[in-house]
Each structure stands twice: as C-alpha cells, then as structure tokens.
XYZ file of C-alpha atoms in Angstrom:
343
model
C -8.787 -87.321 -34.601
C -8.017 -83.316 -33.046
C -10.688 -83.055 -31.550
C -10.899 -86.730 -29.853
C -7.004 -85.203 -28.522
C -8.908 -82.237 -27.478
C -10.798 -83.347 -25.302
C -8.273 -85.632 -23.874
C -6.291 -82.647 -23.319
C -9.229 -81.402 -21.303
C -9.805 -84.867 -19.302
C -7.082 -83.667 -17.866
C -6.778 -80.893 -17.202
C -10.054 -80.660 -15.510
C -8.855 -83.124 -13.326
C -5.504 -81.390 -12.701
C -7.885 -77.979 -12.477
C -10.208 -79.911 -9.543
C -6.952 -81.620 -7.986
C -5.505 -78.263 -7.021
C -8.311 -76.541 -6.121
C -10.499 -79.402 -3.874
C -6.682 -80.417 -2.706
C -6.718 -78.122 -0.203
C -10.200 -78.285 0.952
C -9.530 -82.218 1.162
C -6.379 -80.968 3.204
C -7.898 -78.991 5.598
C -10.719 -81.176 6.313
C -8.390 -83.657 7.245
C -5.951 -81.781 9.430
C -9.449 -79.426 11.214
C -9.777 -82.206 14.438
C -5.900 -81.901 14.840
C -4.206 -78.916 14.132
C -7.144 -76.657 15.369
C -6.335 -76.722 19.534
C -9.772 -75.165 20.937
C -13.875 -74.395 19.515
C -12.237 -70.963 18.317
C -9.451 -72.854 16.097
C -11.462 -75.506 14.326
C -14.479 -72.445 13.173
C -11.648 -70.569 11.511
C -10.467 -72.908 9.842
C -13.508 -74.430 8.351
C -14.367 -70.484 7.736
C -11.145 -70.645 5.566
C -12.690 -73.184 3.113
C -16.258 -72.014 4.122
C -16.728 -69.531 0.308
C -15.341 -71.811 -1.673
C -15.106 -75.212 -1.174
C -18.413 -75.728 -2.917
C -17.270 -74.201 -6.013
C -13.890 -75.992 -6.117
C -15.980 -79.092 -6.329
C -17.795 -77.326 -9.870
C -14.957 -79.096 -11.048
C -15.209 -82.249 -10.599
C -18.911 -81.944 -11.544
C -17.280 -80.571 -15.005
C -14.383 -83.675 -14.950
C -17.054 -86.064 -14.712
C -19.315 -84.283 -17.259
C -16.623 -84.273 -19.923
C -15.724 -87.813 -19.451
C -19.791 -88.875 -20.200
C -20.604 -86.473 -22.581
C -16.899 -87.280 -24.963
C -15.968 -90.745 -24.132
C -19.064 -92.264 -22.735
C -17.788 -96.035 -23.428
C -15.567 -95.437 -20.850
C -17.436 -93.210 -18.300
C -19.610 -96.676 -18.943
C -16.950 -98.732 -17.754
C -14.859 -96.808 -15.825
C -18.148 -96.838 -13.494
C -18.699 -100.279 -13.799
C -15.361 -101.449 -12.518
C -14.621 -99.133 -9.922
C -17.899 -99.111 -8.983
C -17.177 -99.421 -5.337
C -14.684 -96.660 -4.741
C -16.597 -94.124 -6.763
C -19.275 -94.869 -4.219
C -17.643 -94.224 -1.901
C -16.161 -91.308 -2.691
C -19.935 -90.239 -3.512
C -21.225 -91.070 0.408
C -17.795 -89.229 1.423
C -18.310 -85.969 -0.172
C -21.937 -86.407 0.584
C -20.825 -86.052 4.397
C -18.490 -83.789 4.593
C -20.826 -80.944 2.319
C -23.322 -81.385 4.817
C -21.114 -82.053 7.849
C -20.285 -77.828 6.727
C -23.979 -77.116 6.821
C -24.673 -79.652 9.865
C -22.126 -78.690 12.264
C -22.724 -75.804 14.015
C -26.718 -75.677 14.347
C -26.721 -77.348 17.545
C -25.082 -75.960 20.623
C -23.843 -79.040 21.873
C -19.797 -81.066 22.347
C -21.107 -84.188 20.912
C -23.170 -83.037 17.787
C -19.889 -80.928 16.963
C -18.049 -84.337 17.101
C -19.577 -86.417 15.238
C -19.492 -83.806 12.155
C -16.419 -83.369 12.646
C -15.414 -87.044 12.520
C -17.942 -86.406 9.815
C -15.779 -84.231 7.983
C -12.859 -85.882 8.723
C -13.508 -88.900 6.911
C -15.635 -87.605 3.896
C -12.064 -85.205 3.447
C -9.868 -88.339 3.950
C -12.206 -90.984 1.930
C -12.138 -89.478 -0.933
C -8.281 -87.941 -0.665
C -7.356 -91.866 -0.478
C -9.023 -93.203 -3.058
C -8.875 -90.596 -5.840
C -5.740 -91.585 -5.801
C -5.546 -95.235 -5.552
C -8.558 -95.401 -8.139
C -5.754 -92.774 -10.870
C -2.742 -94.714 -9.382
C -4.750 -98.540 -10.531
C -5.868 -96.973 -14.174
C -2.680 -95.729 -14.846
C -0.960 -99.390 -14.602
C -4.097 -100.566 -15.961
C -7.118 -102.634 -15.622
C -7.689 -106.519 -15.029
C -10.263 -106.249 -18.518
C -10.718 -108.413 -21.448
C -12.980 -109.757 -23.646
C -15.008 -111.346 -21.170
C -14.926 -108.748 -18.578
C -13.471 -106.761 -15.680
C -12.055 -109.687 -13.150
C -11.126 -107.322 -9.974
C -12.704 -106.381 -7.263
C -12.080 -103.662 -4.344
C -9.461 -105.840 -2.371
C -7.838 -106.142 -5.806
C -7.441 -101.862 -6.400
C -5.585 -101.792 -3.390
C -2.532 -103.518 -4.519
C 1.071 -101.467 -3.768
C 1.504 -99.230 -6.781
C -2.448 -97.956 -5.902
C -1.904 -97.167 -1.932
C 1.070 -95.920 -2.789
C -0.347 -93.058 -5.269
C -3.323 -92.917 -3.074
C -0.635 -92.121 -0.359
C 0.782 -89.807 -2.936
C -1.954 -87.755 -3.380
C -3.159 -87.408 0.575
C 0.246 -86.250 0.988
C -0.321 -83.759 -1.702
C -3.475 -82.305 -0.682
C -2.334 -82.475 3.183
C 0.275 -80.113 1.904
C -1.390 -77.875 -0.422
C -3.860 -77.785 2.958
C -1.214 -76.608 5.284
C 0.294 -74.195 3.544
C -3.517 -72.991 3.038
C -3.833 -73.030 6.076
C -0.725 -70.757 6.444
C -2.314 -67.944 4.100
C -5.169 -67.455 5.183
C -4.984 -67.059 9.337
C -2.902 -65.106 11.473
C -0.570 -65.817 14.608
C -0.993 -69.030 16.350
C -2.905 -71.201 14.296
C -0.420 -69.256 11.329
C 2.289 -70.921 12.532
C 1.422 -74.306 13.407
C 0.547 -74.530 10.177
C 3.401 -73.254 8.794
C 5.676 -75.478 10.994
C 3.055 -79.515 9.610
C 3.611 -77.720 6.180
C 7.474 -77.882 6.624
C 7.530 -81.871 8.383
C 5.087 -83.294 6.025
C 7.474 -81.819 2.796
C 9.838 -84.085 3.430
C 6.779 -86.982 4.484
C 5.936 -85.788 0.511
C 9.429 -85.873 -1.223
C 9.775 -89.975 0.110
C 6.677 -90.349 -1.347
C 7.071 -88.551 -4.787
C 10.322 -90.171 -5.052
C 8.753 -93.528 -4.655
C 5.863 -93.087 -6.575
C 8.793 -91.780 -9.641
C 11.139 -95.072 -9.276
C 7.792 -97.563 -8.865
C 5.414 -96.055 -11.549
C 9.032 -97.358 -14.105
C 8.378 -101.186 -13.150
C 4.605 -100.960 -12.395
C 2.603 -98.808 -15.487
C 3.526 -97.485 -19.064
C 3.499 -94.269 -18.697
C 7.340 -93.453 -19.041
C 6.727 -95.042 -22.768
C 5.324 -91.332 -24.246
C 7.735 -89.785 -22.114
C 10.871 -91.387 -23.602
C 9.613 -91.797 -27.030
C 8.699 -87.523 -26.744
C 11.327 -86.770 -24.742
C 10.313 -82.469 -24.865
C 7.117 -83.661 -22.610
C 10.282 -84.560 -19.605
C 9.573 -80.728 -19.357
C 5.554 -81.378 -17.553
C 7.471 -84.463 -14.142
C 10.322 -81.473 -14.336
C 8.992 -78.893 -13.855
C 6.519 -80.842 -10.927
C 9.967 -81.896 -9.210
C 11.517 -78.104 -9.615
C 7.921 -76.409 -8.207
C 8.492 -79.089 -5.455
C 12.095 -78.546 -4.311
C 10.586 -74.379 -4.388
C 8.124 -74.971 -2.181
C 10.300 -76.396 0.800
C 12.605 -73.786 0.357
C 9.319 -70.585 0.111
C 7.771 -72.360 3.082
C 11.623 -71.802 4.914
C 11.533 -68.255 3.697
C 8.123 -67.709 5.413
C 6.393 -66.686 2.030
C 3.423 -68.363 2.102
C 1.652 -66.620 -0.729
C 4.058 -68.335 -3.266
C 4.782 -71.059 -1.134
C 0.946 -71.381 -2.482
C 1.114 -71.271 -6.110
C 4.335 -73.868 -5.708
C 2.150 -76.098 -4.275
C -0.850 -75.815 -7.180
C 1.792 -76.118 -10.287
C 3.279 -78.667 -8.309
C -0.156 -80.900 -7.932
C -1.280 -80.059 -11.828
C 2.186 -80.688 -13.379
C 1.821 -84.312 -11.234
C -1.432 -85.120 -12.467
C -0.685 -84.206 -16.298
C 2.427 -86.724 -16.147
C 0.271 -89.285 -15.371
C -1.943 -87.966 -18.659
C 0.472 -87.508 -20.767
C 2.110 -91.063 -19.794
C -1.475 -92.738 -19.994
C -2.534 -91.133 -23.819
C -4.142 -92.481 -25.584
C -5.883 -94.215 -23.246
C -8.422 -93.794 -20.620
C -8.599 -96.671 -19.290
C -5.745 -99.122 -20.608
C -5.747 -103.314 -20.059
C -3.223 -104.905 -17.701
C -3.894 -107.993 -19.454
C -4.142 -107.423 -23.795
C -3.648 -103.542 -25.130
C -6.333 -104.385 -27.404
C -8.960 -103.903 -24.367
C -8.023 -100.831 -23.577
C -10.208 -98.034 -23.865
C -8.865 -95.160 -25.508
C -9.728 -91.701 -26.575
C -10.355 -93.092 -29.885
C -12.276 -96.114 -29.419
C -14.382 -94.637 -27.347
C -15.140 -90.988 -28.011
C -19.046 -89.794 -29.044
C -18.679 -89.248 -32.131
C -17.528 -85.641 -34.237
C -20.935 -84.111 -34.367
C -21.138 -84.342 -30.395
C -17.737 -83.441 -29.908
C -18.242 -79.971 -31.452
C -21.613 -78.868 -29.657
C -19.320 -79.571 -26.171
C -16.521 -77.254 -27.720
C -18.665 -74.669 -28.425
C -20.544 -74.880 -24.863
C -16.771 -75.348 -23.015
C -15.937 -72.260 -25.057
C -18.961 -69.977 -23.591
C -19.537 -71.521 -19.631
C -15.906 -72.735 -18.627
C -14.380 -68.861 -18.888
C -17.418 -67.945 -16.491
C -17.253 -70.438 -14.096
C -13.580 -69.313 -13.955
C -14.436 -65.405 -13.566
C -16.779 -66.321 -10.625
C -13.692 -68.022 -8.902
C -11.023 -65.229 -9.155
C -14.088 -63.147 -8.305
C -14.802 -65.684 -4.707
C -11.533 -65.654 -4.417
C -11.025 -61.890 -5.217
C -13.180 -61.213 -2.601
C -12.500 -63.602 0.527
C -8.915 -63.090 0.094
C -7.549 -61.876 3.433
C -6.775 -63.943 6.317
C -10.255 -65.285 8.469
C -9.708 -63.945 12.198
C -12.186 -63.913 15.225
C -13.738 -61.100 15.164
C -14.957 -62.620 11.659
C -16.851 -65.172 13.048
C -18.658 -62.398 14.820
C -21.778 -61.766 15.285
C -23.622 -58.212 15.452
C -27.258 -59.801 15.141
C -26.514 -62.381 18.537
C -23.830 -60.574 20.067
C -22.206 -63.933 20.353
C -18.896 -65.429 18.228
C-alpha cells in the first residue's frame, strides 16, 4: 500500500512538473502570432523556447509512462474513455513540434503564416483540453459496470470548460512572464504589460474555479478531513498574489518562479483532492479507479521505483544544465548566421 501511495504522489508530481515547464512553451506558441509585431520578433519568441521545449515534453511522456507502468488499469480506461480529446492533444502536439522545425525552411510569408497557425493551434488545443480533461476527472466520469456513458461533447460541460480556461490562463500568464525574462526592449515591455493584464483574468478564473469546485466535485472532502493539506491551496493563492506584486515591481525572474509555484500548487490541490482516485465515477463510487484497485503488482512497483530513482535525477540534471546554458535573453544578434551573413 505504501508503494501505491508513493506512485500516486509521483504521478501527480510528474503532471505538476510538466504543466510548470511545458506551460510556458504552450503559452508562447499561443502568444507569438499576436505579441510579435514583426518577423524578427516572432523568431525571437520562438527561440526563447527553442532550446528547451522538447526537453520539457519529456515530463509528459514520463507522466504517461508512470500511469502505464504503475496503474495499467486506469491507463487503459482513460485512453478508452477520453480517446477523442487525447487524440486531439496528440495531433496538436505533433503539429506544434513540426512547426518549430519547418517554419524557417522556406523564405515565404505564406509558408511562415501556415506554420504560425500550426504553432498557435498546436499550443492552444493542448493547453485548453488538458484542463478540460482534468476538470472532468476532478468531477468524475459517468462510468459504471456497463462502461463509459459519455462522449466528447459531454466533456464540454461548464466545470470542464472552466478548468480548461483556468489552465489556459495559467499558461498564458506563465508565458508572458517568461517572455519578459527572455527578451529585451519593446518586446519585453509589451510582454510585461500583457502579464499585468492577464493576471486579473487569471484571478477571476481561479476564484470561479475554487467556488464551482465546491459544488461540482468532491475535491474538498480530503481537505476537510485533513486540514493540514489546506496549506497547498493556500500556497497557490499566496504565490498568485506574489506574482502580481513582482510583476508590478518589474522583478520578472522572481515573478516567473512565483508562477511556477502557482502551477505546481494548483495541480497538487487537484491531486490531493482526488486521492485515492485516479478516475472517480460520478455514477457509483464502487466503479471508481483508485491507486489501490488499478495498480500494478508490488514487484512491478518496486522495479519501477528503482528505475525512477536512477533516471529521474539524470533528467533533472540535464534540464538544469540546459536552462543554465540558455539563461540569457534572446536578442537579434543571437539569430545572426555568420556563414550566410544574414539573420
């Protein structure tokens, strides 16, 4: 049982890290066509995430891999019941990855606009649908002994859409602050102003989410039975408020770390509220998939614990190294190619 609890926590942690890291990548992809006023500015924006976006997506693979290895039953049901939105997310992520590589291959405005649209949609769809998917998991899926009684349209319910909007605004705010950190001049000023405006929308979405969660889900049950866990949503609220103060004080790096804390604490608020459920049933709790009734064998969990203990630190060390190497803001001179003599 201890291993099952450990792996439930690890599953939540990997999702939190993924949203924290790939969140600003997705946000930059959404904002780039609008905040970039020239081709040079758009290239700068793309290059702020160019060295790190694919490494950030490793955490998505890790989160999916953990569910496959540690909770195979829940993995199977999730990819069956939520097949349509997960397939849309997959296609969007593929288009997004290709757009990074193909955008600069042809010197044509129409070619670049096509891949700008692919980047925009490939970032918007996952940012929104990840939130919709988790919102529906938070409130429970309509499933019983006969299976799943829903479809893609039933997932687009008010609570699911509100959670999707919350995720989208979290990622947009995260990206606006990231751009403020990684650019200079007019682009930096524009990003800082946008971050200040988006914060108010994020605050409204967060407040609405907290209120509606009390009526649409049972997430607060665990917090009421163990009040010490209330420190997690309290930390999310505090980090969100600090973010506004730091943005106004032009402390972009500190504001970015505050945004990271906000995303992690928001994710863990949901994960703690779910425990021990991985996919709760909204029809009958007997058919909920939990960390205990859908886990792999103890032997498998022991082997996977050893694997994680070896390889996760390696991944963390690599990513820290990558962020240190590419820590400086991206400027026009960084895009200059001395071989061709052009930008």
